[in-house]
N, CA and C atoms as an extended XYZ file, in Angstrom:
453
Properties=species:S:1:pos:R:3:atomname:S:1:resname:S:1:resid:I:1 pbc="F F F"
N        -2.437       -7.303       -1.116 N   MET     1
C        -1.684       -6.324       -2.752 CA  MET     1
C        -3.304       -6.441       -3.516 C   MET     1
N        -3.096       -5.456       -4.262 N   THR     2
C        -4.274       -4.834       -4.730 CA  THR     2
C        -4.115       -4.781       -6.356 C   THR     2
N        -4.831       -4.780       -7.230 N   SER     3
C        -5.092       -4.941       -8.384 CA  SER     3
C        -5.803       -4.249       -8.702 C   SER     3
N        -5.924       -3.087       -9.985 N   PRO     4
C        -7.439       -2.570      -10.897 CA  PRO     4
C        -6.936       -3.841      -11.691 C   PRO     4
N        -8.354       -4.444      -12.063 N   ASP     5
C        -8.385       -5.643      -12.781 CA  ASP     5
C        -9.510       -5.027      -14.054 C   ASP     5
N        -8.899       -5.500      -15.207 N   ASP     6
C        -9.799       -5.226      -16.612 CA  ASP     6
C       -10.371       -6.743      -16.880 C   ASP     6
N       -11.479       -6.836      -16.233 N   ASP     7
C       -11.979       -7.691      -16.873 CA  ASP     7
C       -12.192       -7.851      -18.337 C   ASP     7
N       -12.626       -9.454      -19.166 N   THR     8
C       -12.288       -9.165      -20.747 CA  THR     8
C       -13.975       -8.306      -21.445 C   THR     8
N       -14.908       -8.001      -20.072 N   ASP     9
C       -15.420       -7.240      -21.024 CA  ASP     9
C       -14.946       -5.495      -20.438 C   ASP     9
N       -14.149       -4.999      -19.733 N   ASP    10
C       -13.858       -4.313      -20.071 CA  ASP    10
C       -14.208       -3.262      -19.118 C   ASP    10
N       -15.028       -3.995      -18.219 N   LYS    11
C       -15.516       -2.599      -17.255 CA  LYS    11
C       -14.335       -2.932      -15.473 C   LYS    11
N       -14.458       -1.246      -14.967 N   PRO    12
C       -13.593       -1.434      -14.224 CA  PRO    12
C       -13.671       -2.226      -13.060 C   PRO    12
N       -12.696       -2.973      -12.134 N   SER    13
C       -12.724       -3.248      -11.136 CA  SER    13
C       -11.660       -3.371      -10.380 C   SER    13
N       -11.284       -3.681       -9.027 N   VAL    14
C       -10.183       -3.602       -7.957 CA  VAL    14
C       -10.319       -4.621       -7.270 C   VAL    14
N        -9.089       -5.544       -6.847 N   THR    15
C        -9.133       -6.981       -6.378 CA  THR    15
C        -8.301       -6.423       -5.283 C   THR    15
N        -8.417       -6.771       -4.020 N   ILE    16
C        -7.658       -7.061       -2.910 CA  ILE    16
C        -7.294       -8.133       -2.673 C   ILE    16
N        -6.218       -8.945       -2.089 N   ARG    17
C        -5.860       -9.993       -2.214 CA  ARG    17
C        -4.952       -9.784       -0.726 C   ARG    17
N        -5.099      -10.792        0.286 N   CYS    18
C        -4.698      -10.951        1.488 CA  CYS    18
C        -3.108      -11.685        1.043 C   CYS    18
N        -2.229      -10.771        1.867 N   GLN    19
C        -0.701      -10.837        1.544 CA  GLN    19
C        -0.587      -12.436        1.768 C   GLN    19
N        -1.264      -12.992        3.092 N   ASP    20
C        -0.824      -14.058        3.757 CA  ASP    20
C        -1.737      -15.388        3.243 C   ASP    20
N        -2.499      -14.794        2.087 N   ASN    21
C        -3.630      -16.212        1.970 CA  ASN    21
C        -4.380      -15.754        0.692 C   ASN    21
N        -4.072      -16.091       -0.189 N   ALA    22
C        -4.185      -15.310       -1.705 CA  ALA    22
C        -5.460      -15.510       -2.071 C   ALA    22
N        -5.974      -17.145       -1.384 N   SER    23
C        -7.690      -17.235       -1.761 CA  SER    23
C        -8.388      -16.517       -0.815 C   SER    23
N        -8.132      -15.483       -0.165 N   ILE    24
C        -9.035      -14.420        0.893 CA  ILE    24
C        -9.150      -13.065       -0.106 C   ILE    24
N        -9.954      -12.243       -0.270 N   GLY    25
C        -9.873      -11.096       -1.109 CA  GLY    25
C       -11.298      -10.904       -0.932 C   GLY    25
N       -11.611       -9.250       -1.691 N   VAL    26
C       -12.229       -8.409       -2.025 CA  VAL    26
C       -12.185       -8.044       -3.373 C   VAL    26
N       -13.367       -7.774       -3.926 N   ALA    27
C       -13.378       -7.047       -5.200 CA  ALA    27
C       -14.533       -5.947       -5.008 C   ALA    27
N       -14.164       -4.799       -6.084 N   PHE    28
C       -15.519       -3.621       -6.200 CA  PHE    28
C       -15.149       -3.964       -7.377 C   PHE    28
N       -16.633       -3.946       -7.835 N   CYS    29
C       -17.223       -4.107       -9.063 CA  CYS    29
C       -18.344       -3.291       -9.607 C   CYS    29
N       -18.135       -3.699      -10.458 N   ASP    30
C       -19.658       -3.048      -11.648 CA  ASP    30
C       -20.601       -1.479      -10.805 C   ASP    30
N       -19.557       -0.944      -10.814 N   ARG    31
C       -19.612        0.414      -11.008 CA  ARG    31
C       -20.674        1.160      -11.948 C   ARG    31
N       -21.658        1.762      -11.354 N   PHE    32
C       -22.818        2.609      -12.309 CA  PHE    32
C       -23.247        3.676      -11.634 C   PHE    32
N       -23.533        4.733      -12.438 N   SER    33
C       -24.114        6.094      -11.100 CA  SER    33
C       -25.714        6.619      -12.255 C   SER    33
N       -26.504        6.731      -11.346 N   PHE    34
C       -27.811        7.462      -11.883 CA  PHE    34
C       -27.282        9.336      -12.289 C   PHE    34
N       -26.807        9.774      -11.394 N   ASP    35
C       -26.204       11.301      -11.208 CA  ASP    35
C       -25.587       11.477      -10.843 C   ASP    35
N       -24.771       12.797      -10.692 N   GLU    36
C       -23.724       13.323      -10.037 CA  GLU    36
C       -23.481       13.461       -8.814 C   GLU    36
N       -24.195       12.843       -7.733 N   ASP    37
C       -24.452       12.761       -6.194 CA  ASP    37
C       -23.964       11.821       -6.096 C   ASP    37
N       -23.692        9.837       -6.784 N   SER    38
C       -23.663        9.380       -6.032 CA  SER    38
C       -22.660        8.179       -7.631 C   SER    38
N       -22.266        7.055       -6.887 N   VAL    39
C       -21.450        6.467       -7.350 CA  VAL    39
C       -22.484        5.244       -7.199 C   VAL    39
N       -22.079        3.820       -7.607 N   HIS    40
C       -23.246        2.601       -6.688 CA  HIS    40
C       -22.189        1.254       -7.541 C   HIS    40
N       -21.845        0.903       -6.672 N   TYR    41
C       -20.917       -0.861       -6.759 CA  TYR    41
C       -21.341       -1.723       -6.162 C   TYR    41
N       -20.913       -2.590       -6.718 N   ALA    42
C       -20.812       -4.226       -5.967 CA  ALA    42
C       -19.794       -4.343       -5.601 C   ALA    42
N       -19.734       -5.289       -4.147 N   VAL    43
C       -18.680       -5.486       -3.207 CA  VAL    43
C       -19.008       -7.230       -3.127 C   VAL    43
N       -18.062       -7.634       -3.322 N   GLU    44
C       -17.497       -9.352       -3.206 CA  GLU    44
C       -16.816       -9.856       -2.367 C   GLU    44
N       -17.004      -10.638       -1.435 N   LEU    45
C       -16.013      -10.757       -0.339 CA  LEU    45
C       -15.901      -12.465       -0.799 C   LEU    45
N       -14.389      -12.457       -1.146 N   ARG    46
C       -14.307      -14.410       -0.854 CA  ARG    46
C       -13.209      -14.923        0.248 C   ARG    46
N       -13.460      -16.099        0.299 N   ALA    47
C       -12.567      -16.721        1.158 CA  ALA    47
C       -13.167      -18.438        1.226 C   ALA    47
N       -12.481      -19.219        1.326 N   PRO    48
C       -12.498      -19.987        1.293 CA  PRO    48
C       -13.599      -20.978        2.030 C   PRO    48
N       -14.693      -21.459        0.990 N   GLY    49
C       -15.999      -22.034        1.669 CA  GLY    49
C       -16.565      -20.782        2.065 C   GLY    49
N       -16.710      -19.359        1.555 N   LEU    50
C       -17.717      -18.043        0.962 CA  LEU    50
C       -17.126      -17.526       -0.128 C   LEU    50
N       -18.721      -17.274       -0.446 N   THR    51
C       -18.780      -16.143       -1.402 CA  THR    51
C       -20.088      -15.249       -1.090 C   THR    51
N       -19.391      -13.705       -0.320 N   ALA    52
C       -20.636      -12.858       -0.231 CA  ALA    52
C       -20.526      -11.718       -0.955 C   ALA    52
N       -21.940      -11.277       -1.762 N   ARG    53
C       -21.547       -9.997       -2.383 CA  ARG    53
C       -23.001       -9.190       -2.272 C   ARG    53
N       -22.873       -8.123       -2.019 N   VAL    54
C       -23.681       -7.026       -1.914 CA  VAL    54
C       -23.682       -5.894       -3.135 C   VAL    54
N       -24.642       -6.106       -4.163 N   ASN    55
C       -24.857       -5.043       -5.355 CA  ASN    55
C       -24.950       -3.910       -5.410 C   ASN    55
N       -25.357       -3.682       -4.307 N   GLU    56
C       -25.458       -2.125       -4.829 CA  GLU    56
C       -24.891       -1.228       -3.450 C   GLU    56
N       -24.089       -0.616       -3.436 N   VAL    57
C       -23.086        0.075       -1.826 CA  VAL    57
C       -22.914        0.917       -2.889 C   VAL    57
N       -23.772        2.231       -2.295 N   VAL    58
C       -23.805        3.770       -2.816 CA  VAL    58
C       -22.518        4.383       -1.854 C   VAL    58
N       -21.859        4.963       -2.228 N   ALA    59
C       -20.715        6.270       -2.158 CA  ALA    59
C       -21.563        7.484       -2.581 C   ALA    59
N       -21.911        8.419       -1.523 N   TRP    60
C       -22.356        9.533       -1.940 CA  TRP    60
C       -21.389       10.833       -2.092 C   TRP    60
N       -21.121       11.863       -2.550 N   ILE    61
C       -20.509       12.587       -2.629 CA  ILE    61
C       -19.959       13.467       -1.185 C   ILE    61
N       -21.437       13.946       -0.651 N   TRP    62
C       -21.457       14.753        0.497 CA  TRP    62
C       -20.746       13.945        1.960 C   TRP    62
N       -20.834       12.443        1.661 N   ASP    63
C       -20.076       11.376        2.691 CA  ASP    63
C       -18.847       11.310        2.359 C   ASP    63
N       -18.767       10.459        3.747 N   SER    64
C       -17.190       10.100        4.359 CA  SER    64
C       -16.374        9.320        3.065 C   SER    64
N       -15.426        9.384        2.650 N   ASP    65
C       -14.825        9.012        1.455 CA  ASP    65
C       -13.806        7.683        2.256 C   ASP    65
N       -14.295        6.276        1.307 N   LEU    66
C       -13.396        5.476        2.008 CA  LEU    66
C       -12.258        6.076        1.202 C   LEU    66
N       -11.721        6.349        0.155 N   THR    67
C       -10.281        6.712       -0.367 CA  THR    67
C       -10.106        7.664        0.580 C   THR    67
N       -10.546        8.439        1.275 N   THR    68
C        -9.621        9.533        2.499 CA  THR    68
C        -9.241        8.647        3.640 C   THR    68
N       -10.050        7.171        4.075 N   PHE    69
C       -10.057        6.899        5.098 CA  PHE    69
C        -8.403        6.170        4.640 C   PHE    69
N        -8.391        5.188        3.678 N   LEU    70
C        -7.077        4.306        3.452 CA  LEU    70
C        -6.339        5.597        3.241 C   LEU    70
N        -6.039        6.693        2.773 N   ASP    71
C        -5.204        7.331        2.623 CA  ASP    71
C        -4.487        7.270        3.703 C   ASP    71
N        -5.712        8.102        4.777 N   ALA    72
C        -5.183        8.501        5.901 CA  ALA    72
C        -4.007        7.112        6.918 C   ALA    72
N        -4.577        5.554        6.576 N   LEU    73
C        -3.936        4.339        6.805 CA  LEU    73
C        -2.736        4.456        6.556 C   LEU    73
N        -2.767        4.837        4.949 N   ALA    74
C        -1.187        4.665        4.123 CA  ALA    74
C         0.028        6.090        5.021 C   ALA    74
N        -0.994        7.228        5.042 N   ALA    75
C         0.208        7.618        6.064 CA  ALA    75
C         0.532        7.573        7.196 C   ALA    75
N        -0.486        6.802        8.053 N   ASP    76
C         0.142        5.982        9.491 CA  ASP    76
C         0.794        4.933        9.307 C   ASP    76
N         2.180        5.029        8.222 N   TYR    77
C         2.928        3.335        8.077 CA  TYR    77
C         3.545        3.289        8.904 C   TYR    77
N         3.565        3.785        9.621 N   ARG    78
C         4.868        3.794       11.165 CA  ARG    78
C         3.766        2.841       12.039 C   ARG    78
N         2.659        2.902       12.575 N   GLY    79
C         1.829        2.156       13.350 CA  GLY    79
C         0.563        3.104       13.976 C   GLY    79
N        -0.283        2.039       14.880 N   TRP    80
C        -0.871        3.238       15.321 CA  TRP    80
C        -1.857        2.162       16.794 C   TRP    80
N        -2.610        2.991       17.681 N   ALA    81
C        -3.028        1.931       18.703 CA  ALA    81
C        -4.429        1.736       17.967 C   ALA    81
N        -5.045        0.398       18.873 N   GLY    82
C        -6.224        0.062       18.654 CA  GLY    82
C        -6.784        0.104       17.013 C   GLY    82
N        -8.187        0.071       16.990 N   GLU    83
C        -8.968       -0.351       15.745 CA  GLU    83
C        -9.090        1.325       15.401 C   GLU    83
N        -9.143        1.780       13.764 N   ARG    84
C        -9.951        2.658       13.101 CA  ARG    84
C       -11.106        1.788       12.665 C   ARG    84
N       -11.867        2.427       11.804 N   SER    85
C       -13.029        2.375       11.355 CA  SER    85
C       -13.855        3.609       10.353 C   SER    85
N       -14.458        2.345        9.048 N   TRP    86
C       -15.288        3.251        8.709 CA  TRP    86
C       -16.659        2.914        7.975 C   TRP    86
N       -17.358        3.070        7.437 N   GLN    87
C       -18.693        2.447        6.642 CA  GLN    87
C       -19.215        3.778        5.724 C   GLN    87
N       -20.390        2.991        4.831 N   THR    88
C       -20.980        4.250        3.738 CA  THR    88
C       -21.671        4.547        5.194 C   THR    88
N       -22.675        5.441        4.464 N   ASN    89
C       -23.792        6.119        5.264 CA  ASN    89
C       -25.034        5.130        5.194 C   ASN    89
N       -25.211        4.176        4.623 N   ASP    90
C       -26.007        2.896        5.053 CA  ASP    90
C       -25.679        1.819        4.999 C   ASP    90
N       -24.423        1.628        6.207 N   ARG    91
C       -23.888        0.469        6.475 CA  ARG    91
C       -24.162       -0.205        6.237 C   ARG    91
N       -23.725       -0.609        4.590 N   ASP    92
C       -23.860       -1.926        4.050 CA  ASP    92
C       -22.298       -2.639        3.987 C   ASP    92
N       -21.230       -1.332        4.257 N   LEU    93
C       -20.166       -2.062        4.139 CA  LEU    93
C       -19.421       -1.531        5.050 C   LEU    93
N       -18.581       -1.572        6.026 N   THR    94
C       -17.669       -1.062        6.731 CA  THR    94
C       -16.703       -2.151        6.506 C   THR    94
N       -15.606       -1.019        7.308 N   VAL    95
C       -14.026       -1.878        7.159 CA  VAL    95
C       -13.154       -1.121        8.398 C   VAL    95
N       -12.841       -1.913        9.099 N   SER    96
C       -11.989       -1.361       10.367 CA  SER    96
C       -10.637       -1.842        9.887 C   SER    96
N        -9.677       -1.068       10.860 N   ALA    97
C        -7.927       -1.701       10.338 CA  ALA    97
C        -8.018       -1.719       11.815 C   ALA    97
N        -6.215       -2.710       11.545 N   VAL    98
C        -5.755       -3.058       13.298 CA  VAL    98
C        -4.344       -2.446       12.293 C   VAL    98
N        -3.142       -2.658       13.073 N   PHE    99
C        -1.826       -2.309       12.967 CA  PHE    99
C        -1.280       -3.442       13.755 C   PHE    99
N        -0.353       -4.189       12.882 N   ARG   100
C         0.680       -5.125       13.810 CA  ARG   100
C         1.576       -4.979       13.562 C   ARG   100
N         2.740       -5.490       14.493 N   SER   101
C         4.025       -5.225       14.784 CA  SER   101
C         4.460       -5.946       13.589 C   SER   101
N         5.517       -5.606       13.016 N   GLY   102
C         6.066       -5.573       11.177 CA  GLY   102
C         5.629       -4.846       10.769 C   GLY   102
N         5.316       -3.743       10.489 N   GLY   103
C         4.672       -2.713        9.028 CA  GLY   103
C         3.413       -3.816        8.659 C   GLY   103
N         2.006       -4.558        9.287 N   HIS   104
C         1.359       -5.271        8.277 CA  HIS   104
C        -0.134       -4.328        8.980 C   HIS   104
N        -0.996       -4.106        7.749 N   VAL   105
C        -2.288       -3.608        8.300 CA  VAL   105
C        -3.446       -4.685        8.218 C   VAL   105
N        -3.965       -4.792        8.626 N   GLY   106
C        -5.394       -5.691        8.818 CA  GLY   106
C        -6.298       -4.872        8.739 C   GLY   106
N        -7.162       -5.153        7.536 N   LEU   107
C        -8.033       -4.803        6.877 CA  LEU   107
C        -9.490       -5.568        7.253 C   LEU   107
N       -10.228       -5.251        7.458 N   THR   108
C       -11.684       -6.122        7.383 CA  THR   108
C       -12.917       -5.774        7.058 C   THR   108
N       -13.253       -6.672        6.280 N   TRP   109
C       -13.990       -6.115        4.923 CA  TRP   109
C       -15.569       -6.062        5.717 C   TRP   109
N       -16.279       -6.144        5.962 N   ALA   110
C       -17.602       -6.666        6.501 CA  ALA   110
C       -19.042       -5.703        5.747 C   ALA   110
N       -19.437       -6.792        4.941 N   LEU   111
C       -20.886       -7.076        4.551 CA  LEU   111
C       -21.952       -7.156        5.124 C   LEU   111
N       -22.645       -6.303        5.432 N   ARG   112
C       -24.546       -6.139        6.172 CA  ARG   112
C       -25.471       -5.150        5.138 C   ARG   112
N       -25.785       -6.387        4.216 N   PRO   113
C       -26.705       -4.912        3.496 CA  PRO   113
C       -28.415       -5.203        4.325 C   PRO   113
N       -29.189       -4.283        3.893 N   TRP   114
C       -30.039       -3.979        5.203 CA  TRP   114
C       -30.507       -4.140        6.627 C   TRP   114
N       -29.063       -3.460        6.648 N   PRO   115
C       -28.935       -3.530        8.600 CA  PRO   115
C       -30.434       -3.214        9.269 C   PRO   115
N       -31.451       -2.726        8.863 N   GLN   116
C       -32.320       -3.033        9.609 CA  GLN   116
C       -33.638       -4.101        9.857 C   GLN   116
N       -32.899       -4.988        8.739 N   ALA   117
C       -34.176       -5.755        8.158 CA  ALA   117
C       -33.929       -7.321        9.372 C   ALA   117
N       -35.405       -7.450        9.312 N   ALA   118
C       -35.268       -8.844       10.285 CA  ALA   118
C       -34.445      -10.020        9.135 C   ALA   118
N       -33.719      -10.900        9.656 N   GLY   119
C       -33.702      -12.015        8.839 CA  GLY   119
C       -31.778      -11.756        7.871 C   GLY   119
N       -31.735      -10.290        8.077 N   GLY   120
C       -30.506      -10.008        7.775 CA  GLY   120
C       -29.297      -11.131        7.849 C   GLY   120
N       -28.433      -10.547        6.743 N   TRP   121
C       -27.074      -11.219        7.232 CA  TRP   121
C       -25.799      -10.279        6.832 C   TRP   121
N       -24.866      -10.984        7.230 N   GLY   122
C       -23.445      -10.420        7.709 CA  GLY   122
C       -22.308      -11.208        7.197 C   GLY   122
N       -21.646      -10.728        6.607 N   ALA   123
C       -20.299      -12.084        6.234 CA  ALA   123
C       -19.199      -10.765        6.322 C   ALA   123
N       -17.577      -11.315        6.427 N   SER   124
C       -16.583      -10.605        6.696 CA  SER   124
C       -15.454      -11.637        6.724 C   SER   124
N       -14.426      -11.094        6.135 N   VAL   125
C       -12.974      -11.340        5.274 CA  VAL   125
C       -11.928      -10.117        6.127 C   VAL   125
N       -10.902      -10.814        6.559 N   THR   126
C        -9.535       -9.870        6.830 CA  THR   126
C        -8.391       -9.827        5.490 C   THR   126
N        -7.876       -9.051        5.047 N   THR   127
C        -6.873       -9.219        4.402 CA  THR   127
C        -5.733       -8.218        5.006 C   THR   127
N        -4.236       -8.720        5.021 N   TRP   128
C        -3.190       -8.553        5.117 CA  TRP   128
C        -2.433       -7.471        4.530 C   TRP   128
N        -2.281       -6.216        4.593 N   LEU   129
C        -1.508       -5.675        3.569 CA  LEU   129
C        -0.057       -4.709        4.224 C   LEU   129
N         0.735       -4.573        3.304 N   GLU   130
C         1.454       -4.146        4.083 CA  GLU   130
C         1.576       -2.285        4.434 C   GLU   130
N         2.209       -2.429        5.165 N   ALA   131
C         1.422       -0.551        5.586 CA  ALA   131
C         2.714        0.546        4.874 C   ALA   131
N         2.177        1.569        4.292 N   GLY   132
C         2.660        2.494        3.168 CA  GLY   132
C         2.393        1.762        1.787 C   GLY   132
N         3.443        1.681        0.996 N   GLU   133
C         2.773        1.378       -0.136 CA  GLU   133
C         1.747        0.491       -1.157 C   GLU   133
N         2.020       -0.593       -0.476 N   GLN   134
C         0.593       -1.038       -0.711 CA  GLN   134
C        -1.003       -0.884       -0.097 C   GLN   134
N        -0.939       -0.121        0.932 N   MET   135
C        -2.070        1.167        1.436 CA  MET   135
C        -1.696        1.965        0.501 C   MET   135
N        -1.185        2.489        0.212 N   ALA   136
C        -1.367        3.506       -0.849 CA  ALA   136
C        -1.849        3.205       -2.300 C   ALA   136
N        -1.408        2.071       -3.055 N   SER   137
C        -1.593        1.566       -3.899 CA  SER   137
C        -3.082        1.256       -3.692 C   SER   137
N        -3.628        0.585       -2.752 N   LEU   138
C        -4.726        0.213       -2.408 CA  LEU   138
C        -5.658        1.378       -3.092 C   LEU   138
N        -5.367        2.746       -1.702 N   ALA   139
C        -6.113        3.956       -1.780 CA  ALA   139
C        -6.481        4.262       -3.322 C   ALA   139
N        -5.109        4.275       -4.051 N   ALA   140
C        -5.239        4.568       -5.177 CA  ALA   140
C        -6.207        4.281       -6.536 C   ALA   140
N        -6.249        3.158       -6.371 N   HIS   141
C        -7.191        1.778       -7.210 CA  HIS   141
C        -8.175        2.367       -6.578 C   HIS   141
N        -8.620        2.907       -5.677 N   VAL   142
C       -10.358        2.381       -5.057 CA  VAL   142
C       -10.207        3.520       -5.920 C   VAL   142
N       -10.000        4.556       -5.483 N   ARG   143
C        -9.970        5.988       -5.865 CA  ARG   143
C       -10.101        6.295       -7.394 C   ARG   143
N        -9.438        5.112       -7.833 N   GLN   144
C        -9.666        5.488       -9.431 CA  GLN   144
C       -11.419        4.416       -9.892 C   GLN   144
N       -11.050        3.900       -9.235 N   PHE   145
C       -12.015        2.814       -9.414 CA  PHE   145
C       -13.315        3.974       -9.146 C   PHE   145
N       -13.519        4.542       -7.967 N   LEU   146
C       -14.949        4.939       -7.514 CA  LEU   146
C       -15.222        6.408       -8.438 C   LEU   146
N       -13.943        7.275       -8.728 N   THR   147
C       -14.416        7.848       -9.834 CA  THR   147
C       -14.146        7.963      -11.238 C   THR   147
N       -14.078        6.777      -11.475 N   GLY   148
C       -13.920        6.413      -12.915 CA  GLY   148
C       -12.784        6.840      -13.711 C   GLY   148
N       -11.917        7.206      -13.350 N   GLU   149
C       -10.663        7.960      -14.237 CA  GLU   149
C       -10.060        6.980      -14.295 C   GLU   149
N        -9.625        6.620      -15.964 N   GLN   150
C        -8.548        5.892      -16.507 CA  GLN   150
C        -7.023        6.089      -16.194 C   GLN   150
N        -6.367        5.528      -16.423 N   GLN   151
C        -5.166        5.168      -16.005 CA  GLN   151
C        -4.017        5.544      -16.966 C   GLN   151
């Protein structure tokens, strides 16, 4: 399930929780922009025993958009074979998707800041959502977060 979160400090965010285990989730938060060509935001992964955060993921307006990837997954609600994936231009955020019987999509969210640096780290969680409506809702909430649109 996804939800736009309205924090007490009124900063926009989106939280994705695994329908199989609500303690597993991903949060998009702390969005800001230096110019009209990009938006910067933080991504947090949470699971029992794990909290990982990258403070400055960058979405470029000319880059392949995460919401386009999520929209395509939602449109294919009847399923697909194999794995589909998307990543930021800097490769610090990767999302992989698989379809399982029963109409569920597994999204593996992987953070790996500074992928070329020695001694770097990586972390991932997998959230399971229903294909179709939950995926469409996720795409809409992420789009709203990245563009700064008010609902």
